[in-house]
Coordinates of C-alpha atoms and ligand atoms in Angstrom, one line a residue:
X1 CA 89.7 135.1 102.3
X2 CA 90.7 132.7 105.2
X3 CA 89.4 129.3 104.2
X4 CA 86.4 127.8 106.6
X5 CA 85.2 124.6 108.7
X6 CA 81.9 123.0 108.0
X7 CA 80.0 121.1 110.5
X8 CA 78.0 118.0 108.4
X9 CA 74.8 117.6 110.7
X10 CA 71.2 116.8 110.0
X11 CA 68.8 115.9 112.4
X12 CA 68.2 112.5 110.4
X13 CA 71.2 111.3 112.0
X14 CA 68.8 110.5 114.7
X15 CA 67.5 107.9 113.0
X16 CA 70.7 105.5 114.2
X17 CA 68.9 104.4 117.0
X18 CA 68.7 100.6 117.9
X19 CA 66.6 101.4 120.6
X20 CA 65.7 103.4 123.9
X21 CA 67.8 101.8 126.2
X22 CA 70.6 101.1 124.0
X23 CA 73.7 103.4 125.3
X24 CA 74.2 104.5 121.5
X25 CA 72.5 107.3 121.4
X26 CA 72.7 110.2 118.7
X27 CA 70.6 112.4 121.0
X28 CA 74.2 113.4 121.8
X29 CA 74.8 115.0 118.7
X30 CA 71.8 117.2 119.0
X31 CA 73.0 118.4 122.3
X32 CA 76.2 119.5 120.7
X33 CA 74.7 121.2 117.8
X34 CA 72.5 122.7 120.2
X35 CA 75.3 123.9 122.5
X36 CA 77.4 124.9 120.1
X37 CA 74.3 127.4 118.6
X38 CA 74.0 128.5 121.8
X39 CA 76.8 130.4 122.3
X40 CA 76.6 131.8 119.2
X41 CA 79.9 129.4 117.7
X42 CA 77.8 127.5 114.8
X43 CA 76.4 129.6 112.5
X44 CA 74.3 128.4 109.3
X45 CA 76.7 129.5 106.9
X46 CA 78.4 126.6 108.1
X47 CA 76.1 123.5 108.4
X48 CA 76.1 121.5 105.6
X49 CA 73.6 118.5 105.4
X50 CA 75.0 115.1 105.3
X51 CA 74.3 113.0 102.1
X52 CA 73.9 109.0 101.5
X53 CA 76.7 107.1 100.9
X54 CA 75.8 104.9 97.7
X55 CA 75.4 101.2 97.5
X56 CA 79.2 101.4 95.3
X57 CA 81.0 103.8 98.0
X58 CA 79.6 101.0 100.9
X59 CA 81.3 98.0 98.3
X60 CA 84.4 100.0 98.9
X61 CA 85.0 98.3 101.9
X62 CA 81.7 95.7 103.0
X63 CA 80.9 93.0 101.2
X64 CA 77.9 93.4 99.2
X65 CA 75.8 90.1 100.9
X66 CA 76.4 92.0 103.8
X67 CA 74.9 95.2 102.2
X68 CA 72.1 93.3 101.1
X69 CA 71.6 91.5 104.7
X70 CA 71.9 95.0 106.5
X71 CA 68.9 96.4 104.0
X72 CA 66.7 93.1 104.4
X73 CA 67.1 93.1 107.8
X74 CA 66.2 96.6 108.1
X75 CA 62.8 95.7 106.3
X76 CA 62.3 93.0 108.8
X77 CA 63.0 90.1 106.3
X78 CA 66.3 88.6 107.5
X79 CA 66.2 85.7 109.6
X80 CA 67.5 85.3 113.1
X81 CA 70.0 82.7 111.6
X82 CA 70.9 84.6 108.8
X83 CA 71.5 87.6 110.7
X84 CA 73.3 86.1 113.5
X85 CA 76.1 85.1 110.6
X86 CA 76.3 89.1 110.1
X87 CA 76.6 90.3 113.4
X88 CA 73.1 91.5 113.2
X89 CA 70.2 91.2 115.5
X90 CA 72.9 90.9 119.0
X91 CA 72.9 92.5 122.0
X92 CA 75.1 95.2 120.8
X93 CA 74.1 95.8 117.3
X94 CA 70.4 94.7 117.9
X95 CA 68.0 95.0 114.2
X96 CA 66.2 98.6 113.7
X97 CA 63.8 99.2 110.9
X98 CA 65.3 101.3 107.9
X99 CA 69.1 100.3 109.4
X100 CA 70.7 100.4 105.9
X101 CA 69.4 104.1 105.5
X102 CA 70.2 105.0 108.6
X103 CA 74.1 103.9 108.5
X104 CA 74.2 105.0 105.3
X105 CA 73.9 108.6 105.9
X106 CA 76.6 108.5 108.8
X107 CA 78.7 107.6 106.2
X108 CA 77.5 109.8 103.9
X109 CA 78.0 112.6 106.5
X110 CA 81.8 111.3 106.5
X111 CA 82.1 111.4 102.8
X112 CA 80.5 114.9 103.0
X113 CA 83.3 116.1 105.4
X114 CA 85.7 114.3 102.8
X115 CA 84.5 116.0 99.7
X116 CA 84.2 119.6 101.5
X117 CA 87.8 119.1 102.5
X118 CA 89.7 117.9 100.0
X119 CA 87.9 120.0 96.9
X120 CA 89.3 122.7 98.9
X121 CA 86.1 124.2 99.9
X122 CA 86.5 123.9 103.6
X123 CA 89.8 123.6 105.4
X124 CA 88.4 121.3 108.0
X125 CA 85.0 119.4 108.4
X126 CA 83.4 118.1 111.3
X127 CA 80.8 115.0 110.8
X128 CA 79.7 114.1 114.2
X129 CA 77.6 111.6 113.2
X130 CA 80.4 109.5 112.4
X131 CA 83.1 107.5 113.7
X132 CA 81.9 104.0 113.8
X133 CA 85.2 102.4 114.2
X134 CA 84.3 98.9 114.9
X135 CA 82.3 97.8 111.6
X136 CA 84.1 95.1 109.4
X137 CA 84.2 94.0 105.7
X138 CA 81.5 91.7 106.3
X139 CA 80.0 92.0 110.0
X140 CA 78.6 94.4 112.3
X141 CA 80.1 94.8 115.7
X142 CA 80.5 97.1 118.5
X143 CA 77.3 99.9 117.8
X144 CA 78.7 99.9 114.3
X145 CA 76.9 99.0 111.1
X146 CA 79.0 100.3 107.9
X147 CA 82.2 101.9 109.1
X148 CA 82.0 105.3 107.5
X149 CA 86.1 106.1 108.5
X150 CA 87.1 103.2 106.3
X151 CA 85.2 103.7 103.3
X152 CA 86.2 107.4 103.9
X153 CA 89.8 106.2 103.8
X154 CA 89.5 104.3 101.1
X155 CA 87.4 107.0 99.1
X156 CA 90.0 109.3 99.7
X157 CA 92.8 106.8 98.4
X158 CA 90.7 106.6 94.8
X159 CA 89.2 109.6 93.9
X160 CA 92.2 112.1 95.4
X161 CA 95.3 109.7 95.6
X162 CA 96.0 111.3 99.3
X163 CA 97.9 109.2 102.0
X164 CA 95.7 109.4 105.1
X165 CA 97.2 109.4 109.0
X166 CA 94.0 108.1 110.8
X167 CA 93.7 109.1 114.3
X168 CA 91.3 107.4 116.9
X169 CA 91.4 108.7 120.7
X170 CA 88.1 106.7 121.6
X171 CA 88.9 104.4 125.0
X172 CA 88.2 101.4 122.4
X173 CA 90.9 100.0 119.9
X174 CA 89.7 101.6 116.4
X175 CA 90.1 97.4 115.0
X176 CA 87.7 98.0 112.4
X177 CA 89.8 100.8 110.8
X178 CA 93.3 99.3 111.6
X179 CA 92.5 95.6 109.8
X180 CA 90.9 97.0 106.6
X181 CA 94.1 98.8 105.9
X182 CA 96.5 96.2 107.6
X183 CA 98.8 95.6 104.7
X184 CA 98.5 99.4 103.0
X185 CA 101.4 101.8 103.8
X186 CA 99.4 104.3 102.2
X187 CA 97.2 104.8 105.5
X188 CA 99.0 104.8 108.8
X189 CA 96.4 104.0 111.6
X190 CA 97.4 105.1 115.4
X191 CA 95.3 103.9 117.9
X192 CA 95.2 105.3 121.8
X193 CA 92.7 103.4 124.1
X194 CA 92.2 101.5 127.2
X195 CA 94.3 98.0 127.1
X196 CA 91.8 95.2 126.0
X197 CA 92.2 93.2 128.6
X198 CA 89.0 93.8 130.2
X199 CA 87.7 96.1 127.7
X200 CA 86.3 95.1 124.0
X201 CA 87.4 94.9 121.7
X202 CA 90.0 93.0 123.1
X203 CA 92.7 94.0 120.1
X204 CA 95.3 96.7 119.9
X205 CA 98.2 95.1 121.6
X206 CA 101.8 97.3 120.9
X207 CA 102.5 94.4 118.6
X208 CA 100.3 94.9 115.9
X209 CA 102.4 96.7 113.7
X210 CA 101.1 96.1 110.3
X211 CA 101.8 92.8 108.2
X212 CA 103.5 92.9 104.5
X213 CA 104.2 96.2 102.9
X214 CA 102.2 97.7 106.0
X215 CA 104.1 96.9 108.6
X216 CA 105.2 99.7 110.6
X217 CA 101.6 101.3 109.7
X218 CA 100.0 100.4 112.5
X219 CA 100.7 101.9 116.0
X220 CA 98.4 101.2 119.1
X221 CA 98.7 102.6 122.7
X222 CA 97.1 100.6 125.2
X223 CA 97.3 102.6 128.2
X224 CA 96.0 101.4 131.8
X225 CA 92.8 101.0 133.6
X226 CA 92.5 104.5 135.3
X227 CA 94.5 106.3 133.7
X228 CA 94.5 109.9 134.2
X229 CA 94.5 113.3 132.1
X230 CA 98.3 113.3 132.5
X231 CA 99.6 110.6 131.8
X232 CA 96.7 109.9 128.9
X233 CA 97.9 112.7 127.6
X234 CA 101.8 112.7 127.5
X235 CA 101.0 109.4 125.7
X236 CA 99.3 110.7 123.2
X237 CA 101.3 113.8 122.0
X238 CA 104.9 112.3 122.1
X239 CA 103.2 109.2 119.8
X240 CA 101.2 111.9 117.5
X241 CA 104.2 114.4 116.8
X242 CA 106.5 111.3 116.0
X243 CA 103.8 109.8 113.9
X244 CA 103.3 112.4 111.8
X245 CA 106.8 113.1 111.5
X246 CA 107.5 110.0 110.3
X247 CA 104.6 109.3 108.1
X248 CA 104.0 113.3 106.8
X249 CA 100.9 112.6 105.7
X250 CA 98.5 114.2 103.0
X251 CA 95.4 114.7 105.2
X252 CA 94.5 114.0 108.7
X253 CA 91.6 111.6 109.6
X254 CA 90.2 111.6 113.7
X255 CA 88.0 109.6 115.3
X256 CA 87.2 111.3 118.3
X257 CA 85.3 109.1 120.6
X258 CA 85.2 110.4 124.4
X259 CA 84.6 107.6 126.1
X260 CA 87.7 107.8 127.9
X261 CA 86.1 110.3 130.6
X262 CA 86.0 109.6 134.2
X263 CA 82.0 109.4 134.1
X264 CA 81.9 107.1 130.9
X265 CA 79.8 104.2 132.0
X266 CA 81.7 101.8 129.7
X267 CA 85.3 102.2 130.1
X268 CA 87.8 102.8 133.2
X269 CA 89.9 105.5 132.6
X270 CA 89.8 108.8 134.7
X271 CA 90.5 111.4 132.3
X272 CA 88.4 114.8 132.3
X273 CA 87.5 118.1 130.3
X274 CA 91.1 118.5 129.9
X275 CA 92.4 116.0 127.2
X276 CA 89.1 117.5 125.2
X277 CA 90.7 120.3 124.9
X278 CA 94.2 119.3 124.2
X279 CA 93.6 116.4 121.5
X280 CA 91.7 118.7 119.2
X281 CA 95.0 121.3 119.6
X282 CA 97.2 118.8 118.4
X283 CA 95.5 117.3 115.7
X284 CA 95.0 121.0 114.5
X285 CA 98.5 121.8 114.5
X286 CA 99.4 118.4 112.8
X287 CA 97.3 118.9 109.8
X288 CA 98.8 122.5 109.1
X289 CA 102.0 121.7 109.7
X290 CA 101.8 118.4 107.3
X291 CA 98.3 118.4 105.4
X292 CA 98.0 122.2 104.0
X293 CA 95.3 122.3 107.1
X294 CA 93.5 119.2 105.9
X295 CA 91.5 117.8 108.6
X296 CA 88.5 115.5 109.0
X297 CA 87.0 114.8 112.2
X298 CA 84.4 112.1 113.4
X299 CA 82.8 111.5 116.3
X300 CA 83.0 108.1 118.2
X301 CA 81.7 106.8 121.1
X302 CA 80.7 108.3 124.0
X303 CA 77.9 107.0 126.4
X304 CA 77.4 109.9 129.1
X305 CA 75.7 112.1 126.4
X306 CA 74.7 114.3 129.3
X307 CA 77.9 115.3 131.2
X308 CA 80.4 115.1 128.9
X309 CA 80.0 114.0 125.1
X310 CA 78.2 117.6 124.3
X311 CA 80.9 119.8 126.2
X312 CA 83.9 117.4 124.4
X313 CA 82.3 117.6 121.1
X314 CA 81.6 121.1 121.1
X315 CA 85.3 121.6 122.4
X316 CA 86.4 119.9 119.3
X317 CA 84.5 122.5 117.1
X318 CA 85.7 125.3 118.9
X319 CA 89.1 124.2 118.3
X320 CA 88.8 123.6 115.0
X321 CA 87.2 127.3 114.0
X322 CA 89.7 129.2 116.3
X323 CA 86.8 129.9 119.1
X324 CA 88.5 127.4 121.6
X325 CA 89.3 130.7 124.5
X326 CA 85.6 129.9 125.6
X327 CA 85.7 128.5 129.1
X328 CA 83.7 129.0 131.9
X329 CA 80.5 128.9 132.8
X330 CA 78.0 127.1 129.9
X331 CA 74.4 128.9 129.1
X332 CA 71.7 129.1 131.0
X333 CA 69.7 128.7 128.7
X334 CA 71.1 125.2 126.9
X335 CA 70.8 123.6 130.4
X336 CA 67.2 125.0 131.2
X337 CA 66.0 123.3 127.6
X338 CA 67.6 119.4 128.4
X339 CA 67.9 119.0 132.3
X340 CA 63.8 118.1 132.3
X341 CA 65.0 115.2 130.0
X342 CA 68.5 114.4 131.9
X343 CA 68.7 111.7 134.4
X344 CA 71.6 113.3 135.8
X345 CA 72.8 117.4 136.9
X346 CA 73.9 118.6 133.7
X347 CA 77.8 120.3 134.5
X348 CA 77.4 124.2 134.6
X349 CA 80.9 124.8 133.2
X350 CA 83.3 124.0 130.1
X351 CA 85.7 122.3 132.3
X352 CA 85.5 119.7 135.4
X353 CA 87.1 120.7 138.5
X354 CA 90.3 119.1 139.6
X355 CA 88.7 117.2 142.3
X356 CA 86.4 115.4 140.1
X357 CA 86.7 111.8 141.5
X358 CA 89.1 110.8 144.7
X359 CA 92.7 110.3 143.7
X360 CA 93.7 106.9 142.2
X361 CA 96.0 104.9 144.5
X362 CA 98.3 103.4 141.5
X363 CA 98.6 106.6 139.8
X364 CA 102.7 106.1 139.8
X365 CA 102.8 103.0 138.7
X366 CA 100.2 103.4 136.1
X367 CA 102.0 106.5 134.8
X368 CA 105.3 104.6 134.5
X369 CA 103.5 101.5 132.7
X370 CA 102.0 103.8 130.3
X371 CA 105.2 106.0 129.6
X372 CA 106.7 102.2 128.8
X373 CA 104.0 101.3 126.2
X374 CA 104.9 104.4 124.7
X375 CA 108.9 103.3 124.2
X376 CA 107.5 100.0 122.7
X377 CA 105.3 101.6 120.0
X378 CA 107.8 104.3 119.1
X379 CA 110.3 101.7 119.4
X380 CA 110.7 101.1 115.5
X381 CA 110.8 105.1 114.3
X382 CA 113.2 105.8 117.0
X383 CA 115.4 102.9 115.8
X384 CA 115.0 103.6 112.4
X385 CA 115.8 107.5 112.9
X386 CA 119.1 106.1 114.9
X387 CA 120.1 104.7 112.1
X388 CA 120.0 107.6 109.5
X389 CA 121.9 109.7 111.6
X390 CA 124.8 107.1 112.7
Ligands
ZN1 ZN1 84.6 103.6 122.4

C-alpha cells in the first residue's frame, strides 16, 4: 500500500484572529479546505485534527516570560508597557483574547504534520494553519505569535535526530526561522522573497550566510520589486536543486506563503497561478529524491484570501497527493457559497490568464539583476564543488 498525505485542519484555527480588519485572516484556510472538498480532492480519511503544542514544546524555542506574557495578555492582564517590551499589543501583532491558545494550536497543527510524517504514517503532511515565519525567541512580530516552523525544526532535531532543509517561498524573508538556527549546520534555511529594501522585514541580504559552525547554512534570494513568474521562478529552482544537492537533507520543511502574487496587497512582485504550481513540483521531487518522500508543508502569508491564497493552497495539495492535472475552470458551486461574502469577483479558473496585469517596463533588467543574486548565493557551493573536482 502506497503511503498517504494528511491535511492537519480544524476549524479552531480560526480562532488566530487579531481582529476584522487585520489582513491576517484564517478565513483563508476555510476557503481552501472548502475548495479542495469541492472537487472531491480532500477526503476525511485524510484530515487529521491539529493538537496543542505544550508549554515545554513552545520553551523549545521562546523564552518562557514571553510564554507567560503571550497567555496573560491573552486574558487581558498584561500591561500596555509590559506588552510593548514583547512585541504585543502593535499594530501588527495587536492583543486578542485567548492568543496563547490560539497560536498554540497552529503550532500544534505543525507538530501534528511532524509527527504524521516522520513516524511514517503519512508520507507528506499539509498544516495550513502554519507558517508563522516571523516570531522570535522572545517577541512577536510580523502576524506571528509562536513560530510553529522553528519549534517544529527544533522538535524534529530532538525527538528524530533528522537534519531539516527549511524552505520559505513567502515574498517576506523567513528571519524568524533563519536566526534561531543561525549557528546550526544541522538545518539549512533558504529563503526566496522580495529584497527588503522597501519591504519588512528588512533582512535577507545574499550575505547572511550563517555565522560559526553555520555558516554556509543560510542562503537568501532577494529578488526585485516586480518580479515576474519567470524570472521568480528560474531563481528558485536553480537555488533549490543546488541546495539540496549540497545539503541532502533528511526531511524537507516549506513555508509556503503566497504573497508573492501580482494581486497581493502587501508586496510588489508580479508573479501569478503559475509559480503555485511549480514550487510545490519541486519541493515534491526534492523530498523523494533526498528525504525517502519526507515532506512538511506550511502555509504563510497571504493577504488576497479571495483571489488567490485558496486556488495556491489547494494547488499545493493537489501536488502533493498526485491530483495536480486539475486545471480549468473552478466549481460553481464553491464560488456561489463565498462571492456574497467577497469584496472582490472571485477567479473562475485554476490559473490566471497571461494578460493578468500590463507588462512591466524593467522586466530585462530585473530579470538580469535577479539571475545575479542567484550567482552570489550559489557562489560558495559552486566554488566549493570547483574545488573537489580540480
Ligand atoms: Zn509574507
Amino acid at each position: 500500500m502506497s503511503k498517504n498525505s494528511v491535511f492537519i485542519y480544524s476549524d479552531a484555527f480560526q480562532t488566530y484572529k487579531f481582529h476584522d480588519r487585520h489582513p491576517f485572516n484564517q478565513l483563508r484556510v476555510k476557503l481552501t479546505y472548502d475548495l479542495l472538498q469541492t472537487v472531491g480532492a480532500l477526503h476525511d480519511s485524510q484530515i487529521v485534527a491539529p493538537r496543542l503544542a505544550t508549554d515545554e514544546e513552545l520553551a523549545l524555542v521562546h523564552d518562557m516570560d514571553y510564554i507567560e506574557a503571550v497567555k496573560k495578555a491573552g486574558k487581558g492582564l498584561l500591561s500596555e508597557e509590559i506588552a510593548i517590551n514583547y512585541g504585543l499589543g502593535t499594530e501588527d501583532t495587536p492583543i486578542f483574547p485567548n492568543m496563547h491558545e490560539a497560536s498554540a494550536l497552529l503550532v500544534g497543527g505543525t507538530l501534528t504534520a511532524v509527527d504524521y510524517v516522520l513516524s511514517g504514517k503519512a508520507e507528506h503532511a499539509l498544516s495550513l494553519g502554519g507558517g508563522l515565519h516571523h516570531g522570535f525567541r522572545g517577541k512577536a512580530s510580523g502576524f506571528c505569535i509562536y513560530n510553529d516552523s522553528s519549534v517544529a525544526i527544533k522538535y524534529m532535531q530532538e525527538k528524530y535526530g533528522v537534519r531539516v532543509l527549511y524552505v520559505d517561498t513567502d515574498a517576506h524573508h523567513g528571519d524568524g526561522v533563519q536566526w534561531t538556527f543561525y549557528d546550526d549546520p544541522n538545518v539549512c534555511t533558504f529563503s526566496i522573497h522580495e529584497t527588503g529594501r522597501y519591504l519588512f522585514p528588512g533582512t535577507g541580504n545574499v550575505n547572511e550566510r550563517g555565522q560559526g559552525k553555520g555558516y554556509g547554512y543560510s542562503f537568501n534570494i532577494p529578488v526585485d520589486a516586480f518580479t515576474e513568474d519567470e524570472s521568480w521562478l528560474s531563481a528558485y529552482k536553480d537555488a533549490l536543486i543546488e541546495i539540496a544537492d549540497f545539503f541532502r537533507p533528511d526531511v524537507i520543511l516549506t513555508q509556503n506563503g503566497v504573497d508573492a502574487h501580482y494581486y497581493d496587497p502587501l508586496t510588489h512582485l508580479c508573479a501569478t497561478m503559475r509559480i503555485y504550481r511549480e514550487i510545490p513540483k519541486l519541493a515534491h521531487q526534492i523530498a523523494h529524491q533526498y528525504c525517502n518522500g519526507r515532506w512538511i508543508a506550511v502555509g504563510g502569508g497571504g493577504y488576497d484570501i479571495w483571489r488567490v491564497v485558496p486556488r495556491a493552497w489547494a494547488l499545493l495539495w493537489l501536488e502533493m497527493t498526485e491530483q495536480s492535472d486539475i486545471s480549468g475552470p473552478l466549481p460553481k458551486e464553491w464560488i456561489a457559497r463565498w462571492q456574497q461574502y467577497a469584496p472582490v469577483s472571485l477567479p473562475l479558473e485554476w490559473d490566471d490568464p497571461d494578460d493578468l496585469y500590463p507588462p512591466i517596463p524593467r522586466k530585462a533588467e530585473i530579470t538580469e539583476k535577479n539571475a545575479q543574486t542567484v550567482m552570489k548565493a550559489l557562489q560558495p557551493i559552486r566554488s566549493n564543488k570547483q574545488r573537489l573536482n580540480l
